[in-house]
Amino acid sequence: MKSVSNPQEHLLLRAARGEKVERTPVWAMRQAGRWDPEFNRVRAGLSFYEFSENPEKAAEASLCPRRFGVDGIILFYDITTLPVAMGLPFQLKPHVGPMPDHPVRSQADLDKLTTQVDPSRYHYLLRLLEIVQRELNGELPILAFAGAPFTVAAYCIGTGKNLDQTRTFAAENPKVWRQLLEKISRATIDFLNEMTRRGAALYQLFDSWAGELTRQEYLDWAYPYHAEILAGAKQTPRILFVKECPYLDLMCQSGADIISLGACHDLAQAKRDYPHLVFQGNVDQQLLKTGPIEKIEAAVEECLRAGQQEKHILNLNHGVDKGTPPSHFEAFIRASKKPRS
Ligand code: 1CP
């Protein structure tokens, strides 16, 4: 593949800016993940955080999906990487997910977290970005990302995806909960500005579990922080992802340039309702997993038709799932590039 000297001219970036493009770009959340045998080969041997703090290995993992022909490379780290840099070490627990060694439960725990995170505390990510930039040599744009405060705070207090436990904590510790959201928000702005200043061409803010909140909770715990972060880090196009979010209106008011849609959303309708925005999505990752390939091809075709090759980035409704056959991912990318009439 030829390298492009001006990274601003990449297909993904032009589409992200809302320009009419010759082909709809494609990438996938969790495109570097456990479903890919090549990733598993690279990933073997180290614990998750040892692995993601090893820039050479993390770069190899980030670049694994390149061979499938994706139009962007997302850096390999985790939404918990920033709280680790804020002073909260995590372990990845099998079948559970990231768990802090000492969850934030009190004001004293909270006070130990640094809001002004010196970039030297995540030097391995800066090095990762450098290596991936060098390897790509302008061929593809690089995506950075961060978790949004609600989802990250849920991991920091040790409740993760368990919304009822998160609600209980917030009800019993309203001051600590609020300050934790605020601290994460401020640290996230600096982090995203640093990553984009150093060459990440766009970023995605993940509030994976906020779609399960009531509208009022979403207005209290999710929306204000999306708006704050997106306004505070705006050097590049900004993507907002909330898994299967019922509050599309609030996502669209957040200040994001690109809204990632779930399988519950109608792409064509969203484009009509919010013509100024770019949409990302929304092929069902469950279909990508189960197949068959003909159905994946048909779903891609339908999604591309709804996206009309303008203000659209092809992606899934959520990350590529662990049991997805690589041949299905290959078919997803291939179908997106099929010449269209
Ligand atoms: O050992 C492993 O490889 C475990 C799986 C894994 C991976 C591949 C984890 C642990 N993190 C990652 C990398 C990662 N995490 C990336 C970069 C790779 C890519 O996208 O190609 C990204 C973007 C994330 C973001 C992330 N981590 C999110 C938001 C996206 C989403 O899936 O909604 C969330 C919620 C996490 C938490 C997390 N990290 C890891 C796991 C297994 C989980 C989910 C745990 C849970 O379900 O509660």
mmCIF file of C-alpha atoms and ligand atoms in Angstrom:
data_model
loop_
_atom_site.group_PDB
_atom_site.id
_atom_site.type_symbol
_atom_site.label_atom_id
_atom_site.label_comp_id
_atom_site.label_asym_id
_atom_site.label_seq_id
_atom_site.Cartn_x
_atom_site.Cartn_y
_atom_site.Cartn_z
ATOM 1 C CA MET A 1 0.000 0.000 0.000
ATOM 2 C CA LYS A 2 1.387 3.414 -0.855
ATOM 3 C CA SER A 3 2.107 5.872 1.885
ATOM 4 C CA VAL A 4 0.327 9.204 1.904
ATOM 5 C CA SER A 5 2.528 12.166 2.726
ATOM 6 C CA ASN A 6 -0.251 14.409 4.012
ATOM 7 C CA PRO A 7 -2.090 12.521 6.745
ATOM 8 C CA GLN A 8 -4.972 15.019 6.558
ATOM 9 C CA GLU A 9 -5.812 13.527 3.156
ATOM 10 C CA HIS A 10 -6.558 10.027 4.432
ATOM 11 C CA LEU A 11 -9.941 8.663 3.468
ATOM 12 C CA LEU A 12 -10.993 8.171 7.102
ATOM 13 C CA LEU A 13 -10.122 11.758 7.990
ATOM 14 C CA ARG A 14 -11.852 13.228 4.979
ATOM 15 C CA ALA A 15 -14.985 11.232 5.830
ATOM 16 C CA ALA A 16 -14.632 12.252 9.490
ATOM 17 C CA ARG A 17 -14.631 15.900 8.398
ATOM 18 C CA GLY A 18 -17.852 15.287 6.488
ATOM 19 C CA GLU A 19 -16.402 15.456 2.986
ATOM 20 C CA LYS A 20 -17.824 13.423 0.130
ATOM 21 C CA VAL A 21 -15.490 10.466 -0.408
ATOM 22 C CA GLU A 22 -14.793 7.967 -3.168
ATOM 23 C CA ARG A 23 -15.405 5.029 -0.806
ATOM 24 C CA THR A 24 -16.809 4.747 2.720
ATOM 25 C CA PRO A 25 -13.916 4.083 5.116
ATOM 26 C CA VAL A 26 -14.030 1.137 7.495
ATOM 27 C CA TRP A 27 -12.484 0.190 10.819
ATOM 28 C CA ALA A 28 -13.780 -1.721 13.842
ATOM 29 C CA MET A 29 -13.771 -1.369 17.591
ATOM 30 C CA ARG A 30 -11.699 -4.190 19.096
ATOM 31 C CA GLN A 31 -10.165 -4.805 15.704
ATOM 32 C CA ALA A 32 -7.058 -5.721 17.740
ATOM 33 C CA GLY A 33 -8.472 -8.364 20.036
ATOM 34 C CA ARG A 34 -8.850 -11.940 21.164
ATOM 35 C CA TRP A 35 -10.785 -13.067 18.055
ATOM 36 C CA ASP A 36 -7.612 -12.731 15.952
ATOM 37 C CA PRO A 37 -5.110 -15.652 16.212
ATOM 38 C CA GLU A 38 -2.282 -13.359 15.151
ATOM 39 C CA PHE A 39 -3.146 -11.011 18.041
ATOM 40 C CA ASN A 40 -3.208 -13.968 20.459
ATOM 41 C CA ARG A 41 0.224 -15.028 19.259
ATOM 42 C CA VAL A 42 1.644 -11.543 19.897
ATOM 43 C CA ARG A 43 -0.307 -11.173 23.160
ATOM 44 C CA ALA A 44 0.838 -14.461 24.749
ATOM 45 C CA GLY A 45 3.066 -14.547 27.813
ATOM 46 C CA LEU A 46 2.543 -11.266 29.674
ATOM 47 C CA SER A 47 -0.240 -10.029 31.931
ATOM 48 C CA PHE A 48 -2.565 -7.500 30.278
ATOM 49 C CA TYR A 49 -1.022 -4.378 31.836
ATOM 50 C CA GLU A 50 2.557 -5.628 31.393
ATOM 51 C CA PHE A 51 1.666 -6.225 27.768
ATOM 52 C CA SER A 52 0.021 -2.859 27.156
ATOM 53 C CA GLU A 53 2.901 -1.069 28.923
ATOM 54 C CA ASN A 54 5.365 -2.726 26.541
ATOM 55 C CA PRO A 55 5.385 -0.345 23.540
ATOM 56 C CA GLU A 56 6.993 -2.762 21.051
ATOM 57 C CA LYS A 57 4.448 -5.490 21.768
ATOM 58 C CA ALA A 58 1.502 -3.078 21.974
ATOM 59 C CA ALA A 59 2.572 -1.649 18.607
ATOM 60 C CA GLU A 60 2.617 -5.120 17.062
ATOM 61 C CA ALA A 61 -0.880 -5.733 18.469
ATOM 62 C CA SER A 62 -2.156 -2.363 17.183
ATOM 63 C CA LEU A 63 -0.878 -3.190 13.720
ATOM 64 C CA CYS A 64 -2.359 -6.735 13.546
ATOM 65 C CA PRO A 65 -5.585 -5.586 11.802
ATOM 66 C CA ARG A 66 -3.593 -3.750 9.121
ATOM 67 C CA ARG A 67 -3.353 -6.966 7.092
ATOM 68 C CA PHE A 68 -7.153 -7.038 6.695
ATOM 69 C CA GLY A 69 -7.196 -3.633 4.956
ATOM 70 C CA VAL A 70 -8.786 -1.443 7.651
ATOM 71 C CA ASP A 71 -8.702 2.324 7.053
ATOM 72 C CA GLY A 72 -7.454 3.304 10.519
ATOM 73 C CA ILE A 73 -5.339 1.891 13.329
ATOM 74 C CA ILE A 74 -6.559 2.177 16.918
ATOM 75 C CA LEU A 75 -3.726 2.102 19.451
ATOM 76 C CA PHE A 76 -3.610 -0.873 21.753
ATOM 77 C CA TYR A 77 -4.178 0.100 25.357
ATOM 78 C CA ASP A 78 -7.291 0.194 27.522
ATOM 79 C CA ILE A 79 -9.755 2.686 28.969
ATOM 80 C CA THR A 80 -8.240 1.837 32.369
ATOM 81 C CA THR A 81 -4.759 2.906 31.208
ATOM 82 C CA LEU A 82 -5.454 6.525 32.211
ATOM 83 C CA PRO A 83 -6.600 5.714 35.788
ATOM 84 C CA VAL A 84 -3.456 3.583 36.116
ATOM 85 C CA ALA A 85 -1.449 6.704 35.191
ATOM 86 C CA MET A 86 -3.554 8.688 37.719
ATOM 87 C CA GLY A 87 -2.243 6.342 40.416
ATOM 88 C CA LEU A 88 -4.732 3.457 40.493
ATOM 89 C CA PRO A 89 -3.153 0.128 39.476
ATOM 90 C CA PHE A 90 -5.447 -2.473 37.835
ATOM 91 C CA GLN A 91 -5.318 -6.189 37.089
ATOM 92 C CA LEU A 92 -7.311 -7.863 34.336
ATOM 93 C CA LYS A 93 -9.336 -10.581 36.073
ATOM 94 C CA PRO A 94 -10.325 -13.526 33.852
ATOM 95 C CA HIS A 95 -14.068 -13.567 33.086
ATOM 96 C CA VAL A 96 -14.514 -10.320 35.065
ATOM 97 C CA GLY A 97 -12.517 -7.592 33.342
ATOM 98 C CA PRO A 98 -10.291 -4.831 34.725
ATOM 99 C CA MET A 99 -10.329 -4.588 38.560
ATOM 100 C CA PRO A 100 -8.360 -2.029 40.608
ATOM 101 C CA ASP A 101 -6.020 -3.433 43.274
ATOM 102 C CA HIS A 102 -7.622 -1.003 45.752
ATOM 103 C CA PRO A 103 -10.962 0.324 44.461
ATOM 104 C CA VAL A 104 -11.755 3.984 45.144
ATOM 105 C CA ARG A 105 -14.267 3.896 48.001
ATOM 106 C CA SER A 106 -13.518 6.962 50.150
ATOM 107 C CA GLN A 107 -12.400 10.577 49.999
ATOM 108 C CA ALA A 108 -8.920 9.444 51.098
ATOM 109 C CA ASP A 109 -8.752 6.978 48.157
ATOM 110 C CA LEU A 110 -9.906 9.709 45.798
ATOM 111 C CA ASP A 111 -7.360 12.222 47.095
ATOM 112 C CA LYS A 112 -4.567 9.824 46.104
ATOM 113 C CA LEU A 113 -5.480 10.127 42.412
ATOM 114 C CA THR A 114 -3.580 12.724 40.391
ATOM 115 C CA THR A 115 -5.694 14.906 38.126
ATOM 116 C CA GLN A 116 -2.751 16.626 36.480
ATOM 117 C CA VAL A 117 -1.190 13.560 34.948
ATOM 118 C CA ASP A 118 2.271 14.306 33.671
ATOM 119 C CA PRO A 119 2.686 12.577 30.276
ATOM 120 C CA SER A 120 5.794 10.853 31.645
ATOM 121 C CA ARG A 121 3.359 8.702 33.680
ATOM 122 C CA TYR A 122 2.179 7.143 30.415
ATOM 123 C CA HIS A 123 5.522 7.342 28.588
ATOM 124 C CA TYR A 124 4.867 3.843 27.162
ATOM 125 C CA LEU A 125 1.815 5.177 25.295
ATOM 126 C CA LEU A 126 3.789 8.052 23.822
ATOM 127 C CA ARG A 127 6.409 5.555 22.703
ATOM 128 C CA LEU A 128 3.659 3.267 21.319
ATOM 129 C CA LEU A 129 2.295 6.155 19.273
ATOM 130 C CA GLU A 130 5.790 6.934 17.982
ATOM 131 C CA ILE A 131 6.460 3.338 16.931
ATOM 132 C CA VAL A 132 3.097 2.927 15.199
ATOM 133 C CA GLN A 133 3.622 6.255 13.409
ATOM 134 C CA ARG A 134 7.039 5.142 12.248
ATOM 135 C CA GLU A 135 5.747 1.743 11.070
ATOM 136 C CA LEU A 136 2.786 3.207 9.214
ATOM 137 C CA ASN A 137 4.842 5.963 7.655
ATOM 138 C CA GLY A 138 1.701 7.910 6.770
ATOM 139 C CA GLU A 139 -0.153 4.935 5.281
ATOM 140 C CA LEU A 140 -3.070 5.062 7.727
ATOM 141 C CA PRO A 141 -4.387 7.481 10.357
ATOM 142 C CA ILE A 142 -4.024 6.567 14.035
ATOM 143 C CA LEU A 143 -6.932 6.664 16.476
ATOM 144 C CA ALA A 144 -6.414 7.394 20.155
ATOM 145 C CA PHE A 145 -9.237 6.876 22.637
ATOM 146 C CA ALA A 146 -10.304 7.305 26.219
ATOM 147 C CA GLY A 147 -13.096 5.996 28.367
ATOM 148 C CA ALA A 148 -15.636 8.617 29.406
ATOM 149 C CA PRO A 149 -15.881 9.409 33.131
ATOM 150 C CA PHE A 150 -18.996 7.334 33.910
ATOM 151 C CA THR A 151 -17.623 4.083 32.464
ATOM 152 C CA VAL A 152 -14.091 4.658 33.786
ATOM 153 C CA ALA A 153 -15.358 5.661 37.253
ATOM 154 C CA ALA A 154 -17.391 2.441 37.410
ATOM 155 C CA TYR A 155 -14.160 0.471 36.892
ATOM 156 C CA CYS A 156 -12.307 2.672 39.420
ATOM 157 C CA ILE A 157 -14.829 1.923 42.189
ATOM 158 C CA GLY A 158 -14.630 -1.777 41.255
ATOM 159 C CA THR A 159 -18.222 -2.209 40.025
ATOM 160 C CA GLY A 160 -17.510 -2.228 36.260
ATOM 161 C CA LYS A 161 -20.547 -3.285 34.242
ATOM 162 C CA ASN A 162 -22.704 -3.905 37.314
ATOM 163 C CA LEU A 163 -24.952 -0.843 37.140
ATOM 164 C CA ASP A 164 -26.916 -1.602 40.305
ATOM 165 C CA GLN A 165 -23.725 -1.673 42.339
ATOM 166 C CA THR A 166 -22.566 1.571 40.699
ATOM 167 C CA ARG A 167 -25.916 3.198 41.575
ATOM 168 C CA THR A 168 -25.617 2.045 45.180
ATOM 169 C CA PHE A 169 -22.125 3.504 45.463
ATOM 170 C CA ALA A 170 -23.221 6.821 43.924
ATOM 171 C CA ALA A 171 -26.219 7.025 46.292
ATOM 172 C CA GLU A 172 -24.129 6.247 49.372
ATOM 173 C CA ASN A 173 -21.093 8.373 48.407
ATOM 174 C CA PRO A 174 -22.472 11.226 46.312
ATOM 175 C CA LYS A 175 -19.538 13.568 46.955
ATOM 176 C CA VAL A 176 -16.808 11.042 46.189
ATOM 177 C CA TRP A 177 -18.697 9.849 43.095
ATOM 178 C CA ARG A 178 -19.115 13.384 41.727
ATOM 179 C CA GLN A 179 -15.502 14.329 42.390
ATOM 180 C CA LEU A 180 -14.284 11.111 40.809
ATOM 181 C CA LEU A 181 -16.224 11.913 37.610
ATOM 182 C CA GLU A 182 -14.789 15.424 37.617
ATOM 183 C CA LYS A 183 -11.214 14.267 38.201
ATOM 184 C CA ILE A 184 -11.410 11.719 35.391
ATOM 185 C CA SER A 185 -12.909 14.323 33.081
ATOM 186 C CA ARG A 186 -10.068 16.783 33.643
ATOM 187 C CA ALA A 187 -7.366 14.147 33.273
ATOM 188 C CA THR A 188 -9.021 12.845 30.088
ATOM 189 C CA ILE A 189 -8.969 16.274 28.422
ATOM 190 C CA ASP A 190 -5.223 16.643 28.993
ATOM 191 C CA PHE A 191 -4.589 13.069 27.916
ATOM 192 C CA LEU A 192 -6.495 13.387 24.620
ATOM 193 C CA ASN A 193 -4.863 16.736 23.878
ATOM 194 C CA GLU A 194 -1.448 15.176 24.452
ATOM 195 C CA MET A 195 -2.139 12.169 22.211
ATOM 196 C CA THR A 196 -3.549 14.302 19.385
ATOM 197 C CA ARG A 197 -0.788 16.890 19.707
ATOM 198 C CA ARG A 198 1.683 14.052 19.230
ATOM 199 C CA GLY A 199 0.028 12.776 16.085
ATOM 200 C CA ALA A 200 -3.136 10.740 16.758
ATOM 201 C CA ALA A 201 -5.333 11.900 13.860
ATOM 202 C CA LEU A 202 -8.669 11.470 15.629
ATOM 203 C CA TYR A 203 -10.051 10.040 18.853
ATOM 204 C CA GLN A 204 -12.999 8.101 20.188
ATOM 205 C CA LEU A 205 -14.559 8.665 23.587
ATOM 206 C CA PHE A 206 -16.050 5.403 24.909
ATOM 207 C CA ASP A 207 -18.909 5.561 27.418
ATOM 208 C CA SER A 208 -19.713 1.907 26.896
ATOM 209 C CA TRP A 209 -22.098 1.344 29.800
ATOM 210 C CA ALA A 210 -23.880 4.731 29.895
ATOM 211 C CA GLY A 211 -26.592 3.537 27.492
ATOM 212 C CA GLU A 212 -28.125 1.560 30.367
ATOM 213 C CA LEU A 213 -28.663 4.653 32.529
ATOM 214 C CA THR A 214 -32.050 6.340 32.908
ATOM 215 C CA ARG A 215 -32.286 9.624 31.021
ATOM 216 C CA GLN A 216 -31.912 11.585 34.251
ATOM 217 C CA GLU A 217 -28.833 9.600 35.307
ATOM 218 C CA TYR A 218 -27.393 10.047 31.825
ATOM 219 C CA LEU A 219 -27.959 13.802 32.164
ATOM 220 C CA ASP A 220 -26.202 13.761 35.547
ATOM 221 C CA TRP A 221 -23.333 11.348 34.966
ATOM 222 C CA ALA A 222 -22.646 11.068 31.258
ATOM 223 C CA TYR A 223 -23.748 13.978 29.072
ATOM 224 C CA PRO A 224 -22.055 16.906 30.938
ATOM 225 C CA TYR A 225 -18.704 15.118 30.886
ATOM 226 C CA HIS A 226 -18.991 14.230 27.204
ATOM 227 C CA ALA A 227 -19.643 17.906 26.484
ATOM 228 C CA GLU A 228 -16.762 19.012 28.717
ATOM 229 C CA ILE A 229 -14.217 16.600 27.238
ATOM 230 C CA LEU A 230 -15.270 17.088 23.620
ATOM 231 C CA ALA A 231 -15.052 20.886 24.070
ATOM 232 C CA GLY A 232 -11.722 20.622 25.900
ATOM 233 C CA ALA A 233 -9.979 18.383 23.359
ATOM 234 C CA LYS A 234 -10.881 19.514 19.896
ATOM 235 C CA GLN A 235 -7.729 19.480 17.804
ATOM 236 C CA THR A 236 -8.971 16.536 15.719
ATOM 237 C CA PRO A 237 -12.272 14.942 14.706
ATOM 238 C CA ARG A 238 -13.958 13.450 17.782
ATOM 239 C CA ILE A 239 -16.069 10.287 17.869
ATOM 240 C CA LEU A 240 -18.542 9.543 20.664
ATOM 241 C CA PHE A 241 -19.486 5.909 21.376
ATOM 242 C CA VAL A 242 -22.133 4.824 23.880
ATOM 243 C CA LYS A 243 -23.238 1.211 23.487
ATOM 244 C CA GLU A 244 -26.833 1.000 22.174
ATOM 245 C CA CYS A 245 -27.644 4.467 23.514
ATOM 246 C CA PRO A 246 -31.360 5.318 23.815
ATOM 247 C CA TYR A 247 -30.519 9.042 24.028
ATOM 248 C CA LEU A 248 -29.322 9.726 20.510
ATOM 249 C CA ASP A 249 -30.502 13.345 20.841
ATOM 250 C CA LEU A 250 -28.076 13.869 23.748
ATOM 251 C CA MET A 251 -25.228 12.167 21.907
ATOM 252 C CA CYS A 252 -25.887 14.480 18.969
ATOM 253 C CA GLN A 253 -25.814 17.583 21.207
ATOM 254 C CA SER A 254 -22.583 16.571 22.941
ATOM 255 C CA GLY A 255 -20.273 18.417 20.558
ATOM 256 C CA ALA A 256 -18.889 15.246 18.929
ATOM 257 C CA ASP A 257 -18.258 15.440 15.192
ATOM 258 C CA ILE A 258 -19.000 11.751 14.711
ATOM 259 C CA ILE A 259 -21.648 9.707 16.502
ATOM 260 C CA SER A 260 -21.230 5.951 16.727
ATOM 261 C CA LEU A 261 -24.590 4.238 16.258
ATOM 262 C CA GLY A 262 -25.877 1.016 17.777
ATOM 263 C CA ALA A 263 -27.841 -1.746 16.098
ATOM 264 C CA CYS A 264 -30.919 -0.118 17.696
ATOM 265 C CA HIS A 265 -30.480 2.995 15.546
ATOM 266 C CA ASP A 266 -31.593 3.670 11.982
ATOM 267 C CA LEU A 267 -28.593 5.145 10.134
ATOM 268 C CA ALA A 268 -30.627 6.682 7.277
ATOM 269 C CA GLN A 269 -33.021 8.309 9.763
ATOM 270 C CA ALA A 270 -30.166 9.632 11.928
ATOM 271 C CA LYS A 271 -28.608 11.200 8.815
ATOM 272 C CA ARG A 272 -31.897 12.902 7.997
ATOM 273 C CA ASP A 273 -32.433 14.130 11.571
ATOM 274 C CA TYR A 274 -28.881 15.417 12.082
ATOM 275 C CA PRO A 275 -27.574 16.308 8.611
ATOM 276 C CA HIS A 276 -24.599 18.245 9.987
ATOM 277 C CA LEU A 277 -23.132 15.198 11.789
ATOM 278 C CA VAL A 278 -21.087 12.222 10.627
ATOM 279 C CA PHE A 279 -22.276 8.770 11.741
ATOM 280 C CA GLN A 280 -20.263 5.660 12.424
ATOM 281 C CA GLY A 281 -21.602 2.108 12.448
ATOM 282 C CA ASN A 282 -23.702 0.131 12.632
ATOM 283 C CA VAL A 283 -23.397 -3.468 11.403
ATOM 284 C CA ASP A 284 -24.349 -5.864 14.198
ATOM 285 C CA GLN A 285 -21.252 -7.483 15.760
ATOM 286 C CA GLN A 286 -23.393 -10.497 16.677
ATOM 287 C CA LEU A 287 -24.071 -11.084 12.969
ATOM 288 C CA LEU A 288 -20.355 -10.674 12.291
ATOM 289 C CA LYS A 289 -19.766 -13.464 14.773
ATOM 290 C CA THR A 290 -22.447 -15.914 13.647
ATOM 291 C CA GLY A 291 -22.359 -15.213 9.889
ATOM 292 C CA PRO A 292 -22.845 -16.721 7.411
ATOM 293 C CA ILE A 293 -20.651 -14.631 5.113
ATOM 294 C CA GLU A 294 -23.510 -13.920 2.667
ATOM 295 C CA LYS A 295 -25.493 -12.304 5.501
ATOM 296 C CA ILE A 296 -22.488 -10.217 6.551
ATOM 297 C CA GLU A 297 -22.062 -9.042 2.958
ATOM 298 C CA ALA A 298 -25.755 -8.166 2.734
ATOM 299 C CA ALA A 299 -25.618 -6.246 6.034
ATOM 300 C CA VAL A 300 -22.565 -4.263 4.867
ATOM 301 C CA GLU A 301 -24.290 -3.503 1.561
ATOM 302 C CA GLU A 302 -27.428 -2.283 3.340
ATOM 303 C CA CYS A 303 -25.408 -0.175 5.783
ATOM 304 C CA LEU A 304 -23.387 1.428 2.982
ATOM 305 C CA ARG A 305 -26.573 2.216 1.107
ATOM 306 C CA ALA A 306 -28.041 3.937 4.174
ATOM 307 C CA GLY A 307 -24.772 5.843 4.656
ATOM 308 C CA GLN A 308 -24.780 7.119 1.050
ATOM 309 C CA GLN A 309 -20.987 7.381 0.940
ATOM 310 C CA GLU A 310 -21.075 10.713 2.689
ATOM 311 C CA LYS A 311 -20.761 11.569 6.378
ATOM 312 C CA HIS A 312 -20.490 7.871 7.144
ATOM 313 C CA ILE A 313 -17.745 5.627 8.572
ATOM 314 C CA LEU A 314 -18.508 1.909 8.397
ATOM 315 C CA ASN A 315 -18.079 0.124 11.735
ATOM 316 C CA LEU A 316 -19.946 -2.237 14.071
ATOM 317 C CA ASN A 317 -22.439 -1.473 16.823
ATOM 318 C CA HIS A 318 -19.844 -2.652 19.389
ATOM 319 C CA GLY A 319 -16.446 -4.371 19.445
ATOM 320 C CA VAL A 320 -15.552 -7.498 17.472
ATOM 321 C CA ASP A 321 -16.499 -10.353 19.792
ATOM 322 C CA LYS A 322 -14.048 -12.992 20.988
ATOM 323 C CA GLY A 323 -15.500 -15.943 19.062
ATOM 324 C CA THR A 324 -15.660 -14.144 15.687
ATOM 325 C CA PRO A 325 -13.993 -16.153 12.892
ATOM 326 C CA PRO A 326 -11.281 -14.091 11.143
ATOM 327 C CA SER A 327 -12.850 -15.071 7.788
ATOM 328 C CA HIS A 328 -15.964 -13.128 8.854
ATOM 329 C CA PHE A 329 -13.920 -10.032 9.652
ATOM 330 C CA GLU A 330 -12.153 -10.415 6.313
ATOM 331 C CA ALA A 331 -15.535 -10.610 4.576
ATOM 332 C CA PHE A 332 -16.727 -7.476 6.424
ATOM 333 C CA ILE A 333 -13.764 -5.445 5.159
ATOM 334 C CA ARG A 334 -13.857 -6.962 1.656
ATOM 335 C CA ALA A 335 -17.578 -6.236 1.281
ATOM 336 C CA SER A 336 -17.021 -2.616 2.292
ATOM 337 C CA LYS A 337 -14.589 -2.174 -0.587
ATOM 338 C CA LYS A 338 -16.632 -3.889 -3.296
ATOM 339 C CA PRO A 339 -17.073 -1.546 -6.261
ATOM 340 C CA ARG A 340 -20.586 -0.105 -6.134
ATOM 341 C CA SER A 341 -22.926 1.044 -8.840
HETATM 342 O O1 1CP B 1 -6.191 -9.879 27.380
HETATM 343 C C1 1CP B 1 -6.870 -9.227 26.569
HETATM 344 O O2 1CP B 1 -6.395 -8.998 25.458
HETATM 345 C C2 1CP B 1 -8.258 -8.855 27.044
HETATM 346 C C3 1CP B 1 -9.198 -8.081 26.206
HETATM 347 C C4 1CP B 1 -8.910 -6.591 26.138
HETATM 348 C C5 1CP B 1 -8.502 -5.884 24.993
HETATM 349 C C6 1CP B 1 -8.298 -6.454 23.626
HETATM 350 C C7 1CP B 1 -8.956 -5.645 27.186
HETATM 351 C C8 1CP B 1 -9.315 -5.863 28.599
HETATM 352 N N1 1CP B 1 -8.623 -4.398 26.702
HETATM 353 C C9 1CP B 1 -8.314 -4.512 25.379
HETATM 354 C C10 1CP B 1 -7.847 -3.380 24.530
HETATM 355 C C11 1CP B 1 -8.821 -2.307 24.303
HETATM 356 N N2 1CP B 1 -9.768 -1.905 25.201
HETATM 357 C C12 1CP B 1 -8.901 -1.479 23.149
HETATM 358 C C13 1CP B 1 -7.902 -1.453 21.979
HETATM 359 C C14 1CP B 1 -8.138 -2.524 20.960
HETATM 360 C C15 1CP B 1 -9.095 -2.238 19.852
HETATM 361 O O3 1CP B 1 -10.150 -1.632 19.997
HETATM 362 O O4 1CP B 1 -8.770 -2.698 18.732
HETATM 363 C C16 1CP B 1 -9.997 -0.621 23.344
HETATM 364 C C17 1CP B 1 -10.533 0.417 22.389
HETATM 365 C C18 1CP B 1 -10.517 -0.888 24.646
HETATM 366 C C19 1CP B 1 -11.582 -0.126 25.263
HETATM 367 C C20 1CP B 1 -12.344 -0.697 26.396
HETATM 368 N N3 1CP B 1 -11.889 -1.424 27.461
HETATM 369 C C21 1CP B 1 -13.720 -0.475 26.580
HETATM 370 C C22 1CP B 1 -14.569 0.356 25.661
HETATM 371 C C23 1CP B 1 -14.961 -0.446 24.463
HETATM 372 C C24 1CP B 1 -16.010 -1.496 24.708
HETATM 373 O O5 1CP B 1 -15.670 -2.682 24.560
HETATM 374 O O6 1CP B 1 -17.150 -1.121 25.029
HETATM 375 C C25 1CP B 1 -14.110 -1.128 27.757
HETATM 376 C C26 1CP B 1 -15.499 -1.178 28.370
HETATM 377 C C27 1CP B 1 -12.952 -1.715 28.319
HETATM 378 C C28 1CP B 1 -12.858 -2.472 29.573
HETATM 379 C C29 1CP B 1 -12.249 -3.801 29.335
HETATM 380 N N4 1CP B 1 -10.923 -3.995 29.104
HETATM 381 C C30 1CP B 1 -10.665 -5.314 28.916
HETATM 382 C C31 1CP B 1 -11.903 -6.012 28.995
HETATM 383 C C32 1CP B 1 -12.081 -7.504 28.853
HETATM 384 C C33 1CP B 1 -12.893 -5.046 29.220
HETATM 385 C C34 1CP B 1 -14.390 -5.270 29.319
HETATM 386 C C35 1CP B 1 -14.710 -5.864 30.640
HETATM 387 C C36 1CP B 1 -16.180 -5.868 30.895
HETATM 388 O O7 1CP B 1 -16.914 -6.402 30.027
HETATM 389 O O8 1CP B 1 -16.550 -5.319 31.963
#
